[in-house]
Amino acid sequence: MSDQPITDITAYMRDLGQRARTASRALARASTAEKNAALLAIADELDRERAAIAQANRTDLDAGAAKGLDAALLDRLELTPGRIDAMIEGVRQVAALPDPVGAITDLNYRPSGIQVGRMRVPLGVVGIIYESRPNVTADAAALCLKSGNATVLRGGSESFASNQALAACIQRGLATAGLPADGVQVLATTDRAAVGVMIAMPESIDVIIPRGGKGLIERISREARVPVIKHLDGICHVYIDDAADLDKAFNIAMNAKTQRYGTCNTMETLLVDAPVADAILPRLGAAYRGKGVELRGCQRTRDLLADAAPATEADWDTEYLAPILSIRVVDGLDEAIDHIARHGSAHTDAIVTEDYSRARRFLREVDSSSVMVNASTRFADGFEYGLGAEIGISTDKFHARGPVGLEGLTSVKFVVLGDGEVRC
Amino acid sequence: MSDQPITDITAYMRDLGQRARTASRALARASTAEKNAALLAIADELDRERAAIAQANRTDLDAGAAKGLDAALLDRLELTPGRIDAMIEGVRQVAALPDPVGAITDLNYRPSGIQVGRMRVPLGVVGIIYESRPNVTADAAALCLKSGNATVLRGGSESFASNQALAACIQRGLATAGLPADGVQVLATTDRAAVGVMIAMPESIDVIIPRGGKGLIERISREARVPVIKHLDGICHVYIDDAADLDKAFNIAMNAKTQRYGTCNTMETLLVDAPVADAILPRLGAAYRGKGVELRGCQRTRDLLADAAPATEADWDTEYLAPILSIRVVDGLDEAIDHIARHGSAHTDAIVTEDYSRARRFLREVDSSSVMVNASTRFADGFEYGLGAEIGISTDKFHARGPVGLEGLTSVKFVVLGDGEVRC
């Protein structure tokens, strides 16, 4: 499908939104068996249409190369056979996850005689705005479908043809299972004006999840007229306490920085308690140097690591997403917690200590979406946490916080069971 | 304290917000014992300062009478000795509630060896904007304090002196218990521009809860730059199914409409399944007439109740908050669910039936914050649900839905306990 010019974007989006709203009612009622059948049918369609998907992807890759996209972007855009396998397997895995919808919890009798509980329900219509990785189309559609939501997807313009090919498979899969094809809609336009309309239709879209760079997310958060589940910076810290087991500290500090550099749960600043600085920093410094990590430190750090550059105030506030690490020697737990409160991004922070009371204080007092004792920040992930899947990581406190799985795509309502009770 | 003109409202609000943010950190760390001690100290201060509170309230009442406020508004504004008693008792009851903060749930081992759970945490700073009832000042401050949040309160201008007197007691109570007085701040100005600044300070205020008329809530929702927990209409329905026990149906339909007329969980539209309309409507009609309730009905209703006025389309969409009831005869459950989806406000809806499968479908398919079987809609209330208290009822799906108690004023973070684990 080519990008046909749409003359009235507002009318196009309103119609699409209305169809999503209608489809969301059917999806909210759909049984677990129906939703799983649709997910498996979608996986089968994706498998059957590999050639068409690859051809559409080739169109995008050629256009991207002609536009001069850099190698990293073209790599993210490419749907290799292996990536298509992984996408199909991902959809099948979502079918195997437990269905959160309809679960009733805390159903208790009240003195009036009524029973009151909470039932988990879909949010309604989820809008997802993402950049060029086209596999998000299938991942996000699968998670929203399993949680009983309709989805409106707006992918990057570079992956337009790929996304249209994937959408066709998804919609056929839905129809095969007897669910409305409008349950998953991918915008048939790359017109940026559509995004402005999409984030301001509370009558049709209940929540927006932006996935992409900070600029995209900030713009959407600023302009949206519906709630946004957003992920901004990941400025993550590891604090090595003076009661740390220094072998655990070494392993965690190395893993948190060097296992992958470009992820949001990678450590960006290492805090070291002064009494153990000379025991741990030279050993860590040598190992980071061996991995090619550039070090920037406070004066006390530089007294121990001669090759560390001086860290500026800006370093403490920077998410490098690169083999760069800032290091600060602090005087105890309070200074570490203060540093994290002032410079962190409330994403993921860890303490390494064998001291029970300090571990307990760190867990309670650090206000981040994940707080850890003696574990690498790299564990902050929906799969590692056992959520089964992840549609993103929220750095907000409202509604969903940290890795967002199926449950983050739902809400609850109260259910009341009575036998004719009335209020006095 | 009089309403001193503040020359730079933005600077005033930013300073107040910054102080709230700082105080929120101390309140988040405060132990259950410290928070309870503060609540009891606040209750004692309110008790000790009854004369000052009554005098400030008299100032407001005199100014209100001079401005020509009507009797209903003046009544809402008045702090009688009985209302002061109730306010003090309310604060003491909040002290007796369980502390939600710090509770860890679902702490489970993962295959990697880490233990992952969730800890309940305060939201941070809660802003509350309310109209003239001054007892909200103490109620809201108590709930926010117990849930570990700092609070910024902006009450109605008519109750300015009363709110200042209450704020002085609250701040002294906080200080007595060693908690920051800035943990609860009441705006020292009635300038409306302060509201505009208050709802657009995400760096200082994490959520706004408006309590008041629909106009206030719509304006705040439209203009806020932070999340809003809001309560709009309560267009509640009772559907009497053809398998209903008609005595239960009679009692519930009477209670839901006539127990109180002005509350959001009062029934506004009665739906009656056609096969039982002639068995129940004449009996209900006579009883409503005896209570002075004006009836408006569809044609089939009017065939049975000669004195019912014709209902227009607008009636189905109206929250009367008055002794008026619209009645519609429908053909079965599907038509009832459709009517509720089209005309309801997703607040509270009930079915009366002895049919198991229809009860189950109603619970699952009606997308309202409270869905009920064989119980009066009037039960939709934080106290009746066992939440211990209620700061409002949310008609949103995001974050908090239905009656909002202490838990709705909190979020969760992930806690990870390890023994040196790193990610592979």
XYZ file of N, CA and C in Angstrom, chain A residues 265 347-348 369-370 379-385 387 389-395 400-406 408, chain B residues 118 414:
90
model
N 18.486 1.098 31.241
C 18.797 0.637 32.594
C 20.301 0.435 32.810
N 14.585 6.242 37.548
C 14.431 5.043 36.729
C 14.841 3.824 37.562
N 16.134 3.574 37.716
C 16.607 2.386 38.424
C 17.895 2.725 39.164
N 11.660 4.061 39.991
C 10.696 3.038 39.596
C 11.214 1.641 39.926
N 12.536 1.458 39.973
C 13.128 0.212 40.463
C 14.237 0.560 41.439
N 18.798 -5.516 35.282
C 17.633 -6.385 35.464
C 16.298 -5.646 35.329
N 16.310 -4.324 35.285
C 15.049 -3.565 35.204
C 14.433 -3.750 33.820
N 13.559 -4.738 33.702
C 13.064 -5.179 32.398
C 11.848 -6.075 32.644
N 10.829 -5.918 31.817
C 9.602 -6.689 32.012
C 9.804 -8.191 31.979
N 10.665 -8.665 31.108
C 10.898 -10.114 31.041
C 11.623 -10.592 32.294
N 12.671 -9.850 32.697
C 13.431 -10.245 33.886
C 12.562 -10.195 35.144
N 11.580 -9.300 35.160
C 10.705 -9.170 36.328
C 9.561 -10.186 36.307
N 7.042 -10.206 34.072
C 5.779 -9.675 33.551
C 5.382 -10.374 32.266
N 6.120 -9.835 29.289
C 6.295 -8.999 28.113
C 6.426 -7.577 28.616
N 6.755 -6.673 27.729
C 6.938 -5.282 28.145
C 6.576 -4.386 26.976
N 5.692 -3.429 27.230
C 5.369 -2.485 26.151
C 6.195 -1.214 26.315
N 6.904 -1.094 27.438
C 7.760 0.061 27.672
C 8.082 0.141 29.146
N 8.883 1.131 29.510
C 9.205 1.383 30.915
C 8.724 2.786 31.225
N 7.912 2.908 32.273
C 7.369 4.207 32.632
C 8.238 4.851 33.694
N 8.611 6.117 33.459
C 9.306 6.862 34.510
C 8.339 7.803 35.216
N 1.076 3.633 35.896
C 2.024 2.541 35.670
C 3.423 3.074 35.934
N 4.255 2.278 36.597
C 5.594 2.724 36.938
C 6.567 1.584 36.696
N 7.726 1.907 36.101
C 8.693 0.867 35.790
C 8.236 0.091 34.561
N 8.769 -1.137 34.384
C 8.387 -1.924 33.215
C 6.872 -2.124 33.164
N 6.273 -1.878 31.985
C 4.824 -1.966 31.815
C 4.500 -3.211 31.003
N 3.825 -4.156 31.602
C 3.387 -5.350 30.906
C 1.888 -5.302 30.675
N 1.262 -6.457 30.561
C -0.181 -6.503 30.280
C -0.970 -5.750 31.339
N -0.274 -3.160 33.065
C -0.218 -1.713 32.877
C -1.151 -1.221 31.789
N 6.835 -5.456 44.640
C 6.398 -4.067 44.482
C 6.185 -3.435 45.843
N 9.104 -0.950 41.879
C 9.637 -2.308 41.957
C 10.800 -2.336 42.935
